[in-house]
PDB file of N, CA and C in Angstrom:
ATOM      1  N   MET Q   1       0.806  -1.049   0.068  1.00  0.00           N
ATOM      2  CA  MET Q   1      -0.231   0.012   0.313  1.00  0.00           C
ATOM      3  C   MET Q   1       0.661   1.420   0.049  1.00  0.00           C
ATOM      4  N   THR Q   2       0.409   2.036  -0.769  1.00  0.00           N
ATOM      5  CA  THR Q   2       1.259   3.211  -0.976  1.00  0.00           C
ATOM      6  C   THR Q   2       1.045   4.320   0.267  1.00  0.00           C
ATOM      7  N   PRO Q   3       1.769   5.229   0.636  1.00  0.00           N
ATOM      8  CA  PRO Q   3       1.524   6.009   1.648  1.00  0.00           C
ATOM      9  C   PRO Q   3       0.235   6.900   1.285  1.00  0.00           C
ATOM     10  N   ALA Q   4      -0.174   7.370   0.192  1.00  0.00           N
ATOM     11  CA  ALA Q   4      -1.185   7.902  -0.343  1.00  0.00           C
ATOM     12  C   ALA Q   4      -2.473   7.350  -0.192  1.00  0.00           C
ATOM     13  N   ARG Q   5      -2.546   5.953  -0.515  1.00  0.00           N
ATOM     14  CA  ARG Q   5      -3.638   4.941  -0.224  1.00  0.00           C
ATOM     15  C   ARG Q   5      -3.844   4.979   1.287  1.00  0.00           C
ATOM     16  N   VAL Q   6      -2.569   4.891   2.082  1.00  0.00           N
ATOM     17  CA  VAL Q   6      -3.026   4.755   3.547  1.00  0.00           C
ATOM     18  C   VAL Q   6      -3.551   6.068   3.914  1.00  0.00           C
ATOM     19  N   ILE Q   7      -3.206   7.244   3.297  1.00  0.00           N
ATOM     20  CA  ILE Q   7      -3.909   8.278   3.824  1.00  0.00           C
ATOM     21  C   ILE Q   7      -5.257   8.248   3.570  1.00  0.00           C
ATOM     22  N   ALA Q   8      -5.466   8.052   2.337  1.00  0.00           N
ATOM     23  CA  ALA Q   8      -7.078   7.852   1.942  1.00  0.00           C
ATOM     24  C   ALA Q   8      -7.833   7.159   2.743  1.00  0.00           C
ATOM     25  N   PHE Q   9      -7.303   5.761   2.994  1.00  0.00           N
ATOM     26  CA  PHE Q   9      -8.121   4.864   3.751  1.00  0.00           C
ATOM     27  C   PHE Q   9      -8.131   5.518   5.157  1.00  0.00           C
ATOM     28  N   LEU Q  10      -7.405   5.815   6.046  1.00  0.00           N
ATOM     29  CA  LEU Q  10      -7.494   6.387   7.052  1.00  0.00           C
ATOM     30  C   LEU Q  10      -8.437   7.540   7.326  1.00  0.00           C
ATOM     31  N   SER Q  11      -8.693   8.584   6.213  1.00  0.00           N
ATOM     32  CA  SER Q  11      -9.304   9.518   5.814  1.00  0.00           C
ATOM     33  C   SER Q  11     -11.001   8.862   5.901  1.00  0.00           C
ATOM     34  N   ASP Q  12     -11.107   7.833   5.271  1.00  0.00           N
ATOM     35  CA  ASP Q  12     -12.434   7.277   5.332  1.00  0.00           C
ATOM     36  C   ASP Q  12     -12.749   6.789   6.106  1.00  0.00           C
ATOM     37  N   VAL Q  13     -11.952   5.943   6.971  1.00  0.00           N
ATOM     38  CA  VAL Q  13     -12.269   5.422   8.111  1.00  0.00           C
ATOM     39  C   VAL Q  13     -12.810   6.589   9.332  1.00  0.00           C
ATOM     40  N   ARG Q  14     -12.001   7.644   9.339  1.00  0.00           N
ATOM     41  CA  ARG Q  14     -12.135   8.911  10.219  1.00  0.00           C
ATOM     42  C   ARG Q  14     -13.623   9.364   9.928  1.00  0.00           C
ATOM     43  N   ALA Q  15     -14.142   9.718   8.618  1.00  0.00           N
ATOM     44  CA  ALA Q  15     -15.432   9.973   8.031  1.00  0.00           C
ATOM     45  C   ALA Q  15     -16.553   9.240   8.722  1.00  0.00           C
ATOM     46  N   CYS Q  16     -16.299   7.889   8.792  1.00  0.00           N
ATOM     47  CA  CYS Q  16     -17.151   6.922   9.222  1.00  0.00           C
ATOM     48  C   CYS Q  16     -17.238   6.666  10.908  1.00  0.00           C
ATOM     49  N   ALA Q  17     -16.187   6.886  11.421  1.00  0.00           N
ATOM     50  CA  ALA Q  17     -15.926   6.545  13.017  1.00  0.00           C
ATOM     51  C   ALA Q  17     -16.548   7.292  13.661  1.00  0.00           C
ATOM     52  N   ARG Q  18     -16.837   6.933  14.869  1.00  0.00           N
ATOM     53  CA  ARG Q  18     -17.521   7.828  15.744  1.00  0.00           C
ATOM     54  C   ARG Q  18     -16.785   7.599  17.465  1.00  0.00           C
ATOM     55  N   TRP Q  19     -16.627   8.539  18.252  1.00  0.00           N
ATOM     56  CA  TRP Q  19     -16.068   8.202  19.540  1.00  0.00           C
ATOM     57  C   TRP Q  19     -17.007   7.920  20.293  1.00  0.00           C
ATOM     58  N   ALA Q  20     -16.494   6.699  21.079  1.00  0.00           N
ATOM     59  CA  ALA Q  20     -17.296   6.304  22.292  1.00  0.00           C
ATOM     60  C   ALA Q  20     -16.845   6.276  23.593  1.00  0.00           C
ATOM     61  N   GLU Q  21     -17.193   6.610  24.755  1.00  0.00           N
ATOM     62  CA  GLU Q  21     -16.864   6.460  26.233  1.00  0.00           C
ATOM     63  C   GLU Q  21     -17.169   5.341  26.337  1.00  0.00           C
ATOM     64  N   THR Q  22     -16.284   4.425  27.003  1.00  0.00           N
ATOM     65  CA  THR Q  22     -16.644   3.321  27.534  1.00  0.00           C
ATOM     66  C   THR Q  22     -16.810   2.971  29.060  1.00  0.00           C
ATOM     67  N   ASP Q  23     -17.475   2.159  29.647  1.00  0.00           N
ATOM     68  CA  ASP Q  23     -17.626   1.897  31.252  1.00  0.00           C
ATOM     69  C   ASP Q  23     -16.887   0.702  30.900  1.00  0.00           C
ATOM     70  N   PRO Q  24     -15.808   0.736  32.148  1.00  0.00           N
ATOM     71  CA  PRO Q  24     -14.863  -0.602  32.180  1.00  0.00           C
ATOM     72  C   PRO Q  24     -15.711  -1.932  33.070  1.00  0.00           C
ATOM     73  N   ASP Q  25     -16.713  -1.459  33.733  1.00  0.00           N
ATOM     74  CA  ASP Q  25     -17.280  -2.510  34.487  1.00  0.00           C
ATOM     75  C   ASP Q  25     -18.851  -3.018  33.816  1.00  0.00           C
ATOM     76  N   THR Q  26     -19.005  -2.867  32.370  1.00  0.00           N
ATOM     77  CA  THR Q  26     -20.228  -3.259  31.853  1.00  0.00           C
ATOM     78  C   THR Q  26     -20.175  -4.362  31.538  1.00  0.00           C
ATOM     79  N   PHE Q  27     -19.145  -5.392  31.347  1.00  0.00           N
ATOM     80  CA  PHE Q  27     -19.444  -6.495  30.690  1.00  0.00           C
ATOM     81  C   PHE Q  27     -17.800  -7.578  30.810  1.00  0.00           C
ATOM     82  N   THR Q  28     -18.097  -8.537  31.534  1.00  0.00           N
ATOM     83  CA  THR Q  28     -16.864  -9.337  31.468  1.00  0.00           C
ATOM     84  C   THR Q  28     -17.292 -10.806  30.931  1.00  0.00           C
ATOM     85  N   LEU Q  29     -16.272 -11.395  29.913  1.00  0.00           N
ATOM     86  CA  LEU Q  29     -16.281 -12.700  29.601  1.00  0.00           C
ATOM     87  C   LEU Q  29     -15.577 -13.695  30.457  1.00  0.00           C
ATOM     88  N   GLU Q  30     -16.306 -14.280  31.438  1.00  0.00           N
ATOM     89  CA  GLU Q  30     -15.555 -15.133  32.163  1.00  0.00           C
ATOM     90  C   GLU Q  30     -14.608 -15.758  31.654  1.00  0.00           C
ATOM     91  N   GLY Q  31     -13.167 -15.714  32.407  1.00  0.00           N
ATOM     92  CA  GLY Q  31     -12.249 -16.134  32.038  1.00  0.00           C
ATOM     93  C   GLY Q  31     -11.266 -15.650  30.841  1.00  0.00           C
ATOM     94  N   HIS Q  32     -11.674 -14.402  30.286  1.00  0.00           N
ATOM     95  CA  HIS Q  32     -11.212 -13.857  29.294  1.00  0.00           C
ATOM     96  C   HIS Q  32     -11.100 -12.262  29.592  1.00  0.00           C
ATOM     97  N   PRO Q  33     -10.477 -11.783  30.835  1.00  0.00           N
ATOM     98  CA  PRO Q  33     -10.893 -10.383  30.955  1.00  0.00           C
ATOM     99  C   PRO Q  33     -10.031  -9.635  29.624  1.00  0.00           C
ATOM    100  N   ASP Q  34      -8.769  -9.948  29.005  1.00  0.00           N
ATOM    101  CA  ASP Q  34      -7.965  -9.343  28.166  1.00  0.00           C
ATOM    102  C   ASP Q  34      -9.054  -8.978  26.868  1.00  0.00           C
ATOM    103  N   ASP Q  35     -10.220  -9.531  26.611  1.00  0.00           N
ATOM    104  CA  ASP Q  35     -11.293  -9.160  25.540  1.00  0.00           C
ATOM    105  C   ASP Q  35     -12.377  -8.173  25.913  1.00  0.00           C
ATOM    106  N   ASP Q  36     -12.335  -7.784  27.330  1.00  0.00           N
ATOM    107  CA  ASP Q  36     -13.531  -6.814  27.909  1.00  0.00           C
ATOM    108  C   ASP Q  36     -13.700  -5.621  27.081  1.00  0.00           C
ATOM    109  N   HIS Q  37     -12.014  -4.775  26.876  1.00  0.00           N
ATOM    110  CA  HIS Q  37     -12.483  -3.635  26.270  1.00  0.00           C
ATOM    111  C   HIS Q  37     -13.178  -3.807  24.649  1.00  0.00           C
ATOM    112  N   LEU Q  38     -13.203  -4.917  24.029  1.00  0.00           N
ATOM    113  CA  LEU Q  38     -13.797  -5.073  22.844  1.00  0.00           C
ATOM    114  C   LEU Q  38     -15.512  -4.938  23.157  1.00  0.00           C
ATOM    115  N   PHE Q  39     -15.814  -5.873  24.332  1.00  0.00           N
ATOM    116  CA  PHE Q  39     -17.106  -5.588  24.540  1.00  0.00           C
ATOM    117  C   PHE Q  39     -17.517  -4.423  25.251  1.00  0.00           C
ATOM    118  N   HIS Q  40     -16.822  -3.304  25.838  1.00  0.00           N
ATOM    119  CA  HIS Q  40     -17.175  -2.393  26.738  1.00  0.00           C
ATOM    120  C   HIS Q  40     -17.600  -1.260  25.251  1.00  0.00           C
ATOM    121  N   LEU Q  41     -16.360  -1.295  24.311  1.00  0.00           N
ATOM    122  CA  LEU Q  41     -16.807  -0.535  23.350  1.00  0.00           C
ATOM    123  C   LEU Q  41     -17.822  -0.718  22.349  1.00  0.00           C
ATOM    124  N   ALA Q  42     -18.266  -2.029  22.274  1.00  0.00           N
ATOM    125  CA  ALA Q  42     -19.555  -2.684  21.541  1.00  0.00           C
ATOM    126  C   ALA Q  42     -20.636  -2.057  22.128  1.00  0.00           C
ATOM    127  N   ILE Q  43     -20.538  -2.322  23.674  1.00  0.00           N
ATOM    128  CA  ILE Q  43     -21.716  -1.977  24.480  1.00  0.00           C
ATOM    129  C   ILE Q  43     -22.037  -0.198  24.338  1.00  0.00           C
ATOM    130  N   ALA Q  44     -20.798   0.639  24.385  1.00  0.00           N
ATOM    131  CA  ALA Q  44     -21.075   2.137  24.691  1.00  0.00           C
ATOM    132  C   ALA Q  44     -21.391   2.457  23.396  1.00  0.00           C
ATOM    133  N   ALA Q  45     -21.003   2.063  22.109  1.00  0.00           N
ATOM    134  CA  ALA Q  45     -21.306   2.462  20.891  1.00  0.00           C
ATOM    135  C   ALA Q  45     -22.425   1.577  20.176  1.00  0.00           C
ATOM    136  N   GLN Q  46     -23.113   0.899  20.909  1.00  0.00           N
ATOM    137  CA  GLN Q  46     -24.286   0.181  20.484  1.00  0.00           C
ATOM    138  C   GLN Q  46     -24.155  -0.285  19.032  1.00  0.00           C
ATOM    139  N   VAL Q  47     -23.184  -0.882  18.954  1.00  0.00           N
ATOM    140  CA  VAL Q  47     -22.714  -1.361  17.348  1.00  0.00           C
ATOM    141  C   VAL Q  47     -23.848  -2.740  16.799  1.00  0.00           C
ATOM    142  N   ASP Q  48     -23.473  -2.751  15.720  1.00  0.00           N
ATOM    143  CA  ASP Q  48     -24.509  -3.718  15.265  1.00  0.00           C
ATOM    144  C   ASP Q  48     -23.701  -5.000  14.827  1.00  0.00           C
ATOM    145  N   PHE Q  49     -22.374  -4.983  14.954  1.00  0.00           N
ATOM    146  CA  PHE Q  49     -21.530  -6.198  14.621  1.00  0.00           C
ATOM    147  C   PHE Q  49     -20.303  -6.100  15.562  1.00  0.00           C
ATOM    148  N   LEU Q  50     -19.824  -7.401  15.836  1.00  0.00           N
ATOM    149  CA  LEU Q  50     -18.550  -7.667  16.490  1.00  0.00           C
ATOM    150  C   LEU Q  50     -18.031  -8.903  15.440  1.00  0.00           C
ATOM    151  N   VAL Q  51     -16.855  -8.046  14.979  1.00  0.00           N
ATOM    152  CA  VAL Q  51     -16.246  -9.359  13.922  1.00  0.00           C
ATOM    153  C   VAL Q  51     -14.916  -9.732  14.600  1.00  0.00           C
ATOM    154  N   THR Q  52     -14.857 -11.144  14.491  1.00  0.00           N
ATOM    155  CA  THR Q  52     -13.837 -11.652  14.933  1.00  0.00           C
ATOM    156  C   THR Q  52     -13.662 -13.040  14.560  1.00  0.00           C
ATOM    157  N   TRP Q  53     -12.116 -13.857  14.763  1.00  0.00           N
ATOM    158  CA  TRP Q  53     -11.978 -15.077  14.553  1.00  0.00           C
ATOM    159  C   TRP Q  53     -11.936 -15.933  15.687  1.00  0.00           C
ATOM    160  N   GLU Q  54     -12.200 -15.131  16.817  1.00  0.00           N
ATOM    161  CA  GLU Q  54     -11.733 -15.873  18.287  1.00  0.00           C
ATOM    162  C   GLU Q  54     -13.029 -16.708  18.378  1.00  0.00           C
ATOM    163  N   THR Q  55     -12.968 -18.103  18.610  1.00  0.00           N
ATOM    164  CA  THR Q  55     -14.260 -18.951  18.897  1.00  0.00           C
ATOM    165  C   THR Q  55     -14.771 -18.745  20.115  1.00  0.00           C
ATOM    166  N   ARG Q  56     -14.138 -18.375  21.241  1.00  0.00           N
ATOM    167  CA  ARG Q  56     -14.851 -18.113  22.458  1.00  0.00           C
ATOM    168  C   ARG Q  56     -15.758 -16.868  22.286  1.00  0.00           C
ATOM    169  N   ILE Q  57     -15.277 -15.890  21.536  1.00  0.00           N
ATOM    170  CA  ILE Q  57     -16.232 -14.547  21.510  1.00  0.00           C
ATOM    171  C   ILE Q  57     -17.204 -14.886  20.321  1.00  0.00           C
ATOM    172  N   LEU Q  58     -17.088 -15.545  19.274  1.00  0.00           N
ATOM    173  CA  LEU Q  58     -17.883 -16.156  18.149  1.00  0.00           C
ATOM    174  C   LEU Q  58     -19.186 -16.839  19.006  1.00  0.00           C
ATOM    175  N   ALA Q  59     -18.752 -17.697  19.792  1.00  0.00           N
ATOM    176  CA  ALA Q  59     -19.955 -18.202  20.324  1.00  0.00           C
ATOM    177  C   ALA Q  59     -20.865 -17.612  21.348  1.00  0.00           C
ATOM    178  N   LEU Q  60     -20.462 -16.240  21.683  1.00  0.00           N
ATOM    179  CA  LEU Q  60     -21.631 -15.519  22.351  1.00  0.00           C
ATOM    180  C   LEU Q  60     -22.747 -15.176  21.424  1.00  0.00           C
ATOM    181  N   ASP Q  61     -22.492 -15.463  19.869  1.00  0.00           N
ATOM    182  CA  ASP Q  61     -23.540 -15.150  19.169  1.00  0.00           C
ATOM    183  C   ASP Q  61     -24.780 -16.315  19.154  1.00  0.00           C
ATOM    184  N   SER Q  62     -24.581 -17.475  19.745  1.00  0.00           N
ATOM    185  CA  SER Q  62     -25.414 -18.718  19.922  1.00  0.00           C
ATOM    186  C   SER Q  62     -26.531 -17.987  21.076  1.00  0.00           C
ATOM    187  N   ALA Q  63     -27.803 -18.440  20.383  1.00  0.00           N
ATOM    188  CA  ALA Q  63     -28.791 -18.371  21.629  1.00  0.00           C
ATOM    189  C   ALA Q  63     -28.530 -19.261  22.657  1.00  0.00           C
ATOM    190  N   ASP Q  64     -27.847 -20.168  22.681  1.00  0.00           N
ATOM    191  CA  ASP Q  64     -27.374 -21.070  24.043  1.00  0.00           C
ATOM    192  C   ASP Q  64     -26.307 -20.579  24.941  1.00  0.00           C
ATOM    193  N   SER Q  65     -25.910 -19.482  24.451  1.00  0.00           N
ATOM    194  CA  SER Q  65     -24.845 -18.985  25.557  1.00  0.00           C
ATOM    195  C   SER Q  65     -25.338 -18.055  26.336  1.00  0.00           C
ATOM    196  N   LEU Q  66     -25.437 -18.501  27.602  1.00  0.00           N
ATOM    197  CA  LEU Q  66     -25.871 -17.550  28.736  1.00  0.00           C
ATOM    198  C   LEU Q  66     -24.989 -16.144  28.805  1.00  0.00           C
ATOM    199  N   GLU Q  67     -23.552 -16.150  28.358  1.00  0.00           N
ATOM    200  CA  GLU Q  67     -22.924 -15.138  28.353  1.00  0.00           C
ATOM    201  C   GLU Q  67     -23.399 -14.150  27.140  1.00  0.00           C
ATOM    202  N   GLY Q  68     -23.927 -14.873  26.044  1.00  0.00           N
ATOM    203  CA  GLY Q  68     -24.206 -14.163  25.088  1.00  0.00           C
ATOM    204  C   GLY Q  68     -25.396 -13.289  25.301  1.00  0.00           C
ATOM    205  N   THR Q  69     -26.388 -14.194  26.178  1.00  0.00           N
ATOM    206  CA  THR Q  69     -27.627 -13.662  26.728  1.00  0.00           C
ATOM    207  C   THR Q  69     -27.523 -12.199  27.321  1.00  0.00           C
ATOM    208  N   ARG Q  70     -26.289 -12.399  28.292  1.00  0.00           N
ATOM    209  CA  ARG Q  70     -26.095 -11.305  28.993  1.00  0.00           C
ATOM    210  C   ARG Q  70     -25.792 -10.202  28.111  1.00  0.00           C
ATOM    211  N   LEU Q  71     -24.738 -10.315  27.299  1.00  0.00           N
ATOM    212  CA  LEU Q  71     -24.138  -9.349  26.051  1.00  0.00           C
ATOM    213  C   LEU Q  71     -25.541  -8.823  25.302  1.00  0.00           C
ATOM    214  N   ARG Q  72     -26.385  -9.489  24.922  1.00  0.00           N
ATOM    215  CA  ARG Q  72     -27.326  -8.991  24.143  1.00  0.00           C
ATOM    216  C   ARG Q  72     -28.417  -8.146  24.653  1.00  0.00           C
ATOM    217  N   ALA Q  73     -28.456  -8.497  26.162  1.00  0.00           N
ATOM    218  CA  ALA Q  73     -29.436  -7.675  26.906  1.00  0.00           C
ATOM    219  C   ALA Q  73     -28.759  -6.222  27.026  1.00  0.00           C
ATOM    220  N   LEU Q  74     -27.595  -5.914  26.655  1.00  0.00           N
ATOM    221  CA  LEU Q  74     -26.939  -4.547  26.847  1.00  0.00           C
ATOM    222  C   LEU Q  74     -26.845  -3.968  25.360  1.00  0.00           C
ATOM    223  N   VAL Q  75     -26.684  -5.031  24.304  1.00  0.00           N
ATOM    224  CA  VAL Q  75     -26.656  -4.403  23.067  1.00  0.00           C
ATOM    225  C   VAL Q  75     -27.451  -5.343  22.167  1.00  0.00           C
ATOM    226  N   PRO Q  76     -28.987  -5.003  22.119  1.00  0.00           N
ATOM    227  CA  PRO Q  76     -29.971  -6.128  21.414  1.00  0.00           C
ATOM    228  C   PRO Q  76     -29.471  -6.451  20.179  1.00  0.00           C
ATOM    229  N   GLN Q  77     -28.931  -5.583  19.128  1.00  0.00           N
ATOM    230  CA  GLN Q  77     -29.086  -5.543  18.017  1.00  0.00           C
ATOM    231  C   GLN Q  77     -27.626  -6.395  17.587  1.00  0.00           C
ATOM    232  N   LEU Q  78     -26.894  -6.743  18.424  1.00  0.00           N
ATOM    233  CA  LEU Q  78     -25.413  -7.145  18.264  1.00  0.00           C
ATOM    234  C   LEU Q  78     -25.509  -8.505  17.739  1.00  0.00           C
ATOM    235  N   ARG Q  79     -24.757  -8.632  16.434  1.00  0.00           N
ATOM    236  CA  ARG Q  79     -24.469  -9.854  15.903  1.00  0.00           C
ATOM    237  C   ARG Q  79     -22.762 -10.297  16.036  1.00  0.00           C
ATOM    238  N   VAL Q  80     -22.423 -11.226  16.482  1.00  0.00           N
ATOM    239  CA  VAL Q  80     -21.012 -11.416  16.445  1.00  0.00           C
ATOM    240  C   VAL Q  80     -20.706 -12.529  15.681  1.00  0.00           C
ATOM    241  N   LEU Q  81     -19.722 -12.138  14.470  1.00  0.00           N
ATOM    242  CA  LEU Q  81     -19.467 -12.934  13.401  1.00  0.00           C
ATOM    243  C   LEU Q  81     -18.030 -12.864  12.960  1.00  0.00           C
ATOM    244  N   ASN Q  82     -17.589 -13.946  12.242  1.00  0.00           N
ATOM    245  CA  ASN Q  82     -16.467 -13.907  11.618  1.00  0.00           C
ATOM    246  C   ASN Q  82     -16.534 -13.189  10.355  1.00  0.00           C
ATOM    247  N   PRO Q  83     -15.031 -12.885   9.758  1.00  0.00           N
ATOM    248  CA  PRO Q  83     -15.126 -12.054   8.799  1.00  0.00           C
ATOM    249  C   PRO Q  83     -15.939 -12.431   7.638  1.00  0.00           C
ATOM    250  N   PRO Q  84     -16.011 -13.524   6.969  1.00  0.00           N
ATOM    251  CA  PRO Q  84     -16.521 -13.908   5.979  1.00  0.00           C
ATOM    252  C   PRO Q  84     -18.338 -13.602   6.108  1.00  0.00           C
ATOM    253  N   ALA Q  85     -18.700 -14.224   7.234  1.00  0.00           N
ATOM    254  CA  ALA Q  85     -20.339 -14.116   7.637  1.00  0.00           C
ATOM    255  C   ALA Q  85     -20.552 -12.599   8.001  1.00  0.00           C
ATOM    256  N   PHE Q  86     -19.447 -11.683   8.309  1.00  0.00           N
ATOM    257  CA  PHE Q  86     -19.667 -10.285   8.445  1.00  0.00           C
ATOM    258  C   PHE Q  86     -20.025  -9.533   6.761  1.00  0.00           C
ATOM    259  N   LEU Q  87     -19.051  -9.926   5.878  1.00  0.00           N
ATOM    260  CA  LEU Q  87     -19.138  -9.590   4.420  1.00  0.00           C
ATOM    261  C   LEU Q  87     -20.662 -10.085   3.827  1.00  0.00           C
ATOM    262  N   HIS Q  88     -20.928 -11.283   4.190  1.00  0.00           N
ATOM    263  CA  HIS Q  88     -22.373 -11.635   3.600  1.00  0.00           C
ATOM    264  C   HIS Q  88     -23.325 -10.835   4.403  1.00  0.00           C
ATOM    265  N   ALA Q  89     -23.370 -10.579   5.624  1.00  0.00           N
ATOM    266  CA  ALA Q  89     -24.158  -9.668   6.414  1.00  0.00           C
ATOM    267  C   ALA Q  89     -24.388  -8.424   5.728  1.00  0.00           C
ATOM    268  N   LEU Q  90     -23.261  -7.998   5.330  1.00  0.00           N
ATOM    269  CA  LEU Q  90     -23.175  -6.527   4.699  1.00  0.00           C
ATOM    270  C   LEU Q  90     -23.806  -6.414   3.566  1.00  0.00           C
ATOM    271  N   ALA Q  91     -23.387  -7.283   2.442  1.00  0.00           N
ATOM    272  CA  ALA Q  91     -24.096  -7.840   1.374  1.00  0.00           C
ATOM    273  C   ALA Q  91     -25.534  -7.508   1.026  1.00  0.00           C
ATOM    274  N   ASN Q  92     -25.994  -8.399   2.218  1.00  0.00           N
ATOM    275  CA  ASN Q  92     -27.636  -8.620   2.426  1.00  0.00           C
ATOM    276  C   ASN Q  92     -28.219  -7.137   2.952  1.00  0.00           C
ATOM    277  N   LEU Q  93     -27.328  -6.624   3.404  1.00  0.00           N
ATOM    278  CA  LEU Q  93     -27.833  -5.193   3.959  1.00  0.00           C
ATOM    279  C   LEU Q  93     -27.983  -4.243   2.677  1.00  0.00           C
ATOM    280  N   GLU Q  94     -26.868  -4.331   2.210  1.00  0.00           N
ATOM    281  CA  GLU Q  94     -26.759  -3.641   0.870  1.00  0.00           C
ATOM    282  C   GLU Q  94     -27.910  -3.981  -0.022  1.00  0.00           C
ATOM    283  N   ALA Q  95     -28.229  -5.078  -0.265  1.00  0.00           N
ATOM    284  CA  ALA Q  95     -29.248  -5.586  -1.300  1.00  0.00           C
ATOM    285  C   ALA Q  95     -30.637  -4.971  -0.735  1.00  0.00           C
ATOM    286  N   ALA Q  96     -30.921  -5.048   0.473  1.00  0.00           N
ATOM    287  CA  ALA Q  96     -32.051  -4.866   0.954  1.00  0.00           C
ATOM    288  C   ALA Q  96     -32.399  -3.138   1.062  1.00  0.00           C
ATOM    289  N   GLN Q  97     -31.501  -2.198   0.710  1.00  0.00           N
ATOM    290  CA  GLN Q  97     -31.528  -1.124   0.697  1.00  0.00           C
ATOM    291  C   GLN Q  97     -31.904  -0.429  -0.568  1.00  0.00           C
TER     292      GLN Q  97
END
């Protein structure tokens, strides 16, 4: 990637980004406190998607997950997806518009 493309990319990211203050005591994934910052940000920003390859985090999207149920109580619209599933979801959103 050239420096010009990096600058253009970061400019696009800034145009779409929003700042969110987090509450450090909002949600903890049992046994994995190193991931808490991701959940705190997702809750504070009320995001639609959390994208990861981490299987323990992906498991939160399951209706059978008690921790996922706790997380969805805080962010009802949240979907936890791997990158290919996220791209598929985005394509479906674009097709629906």
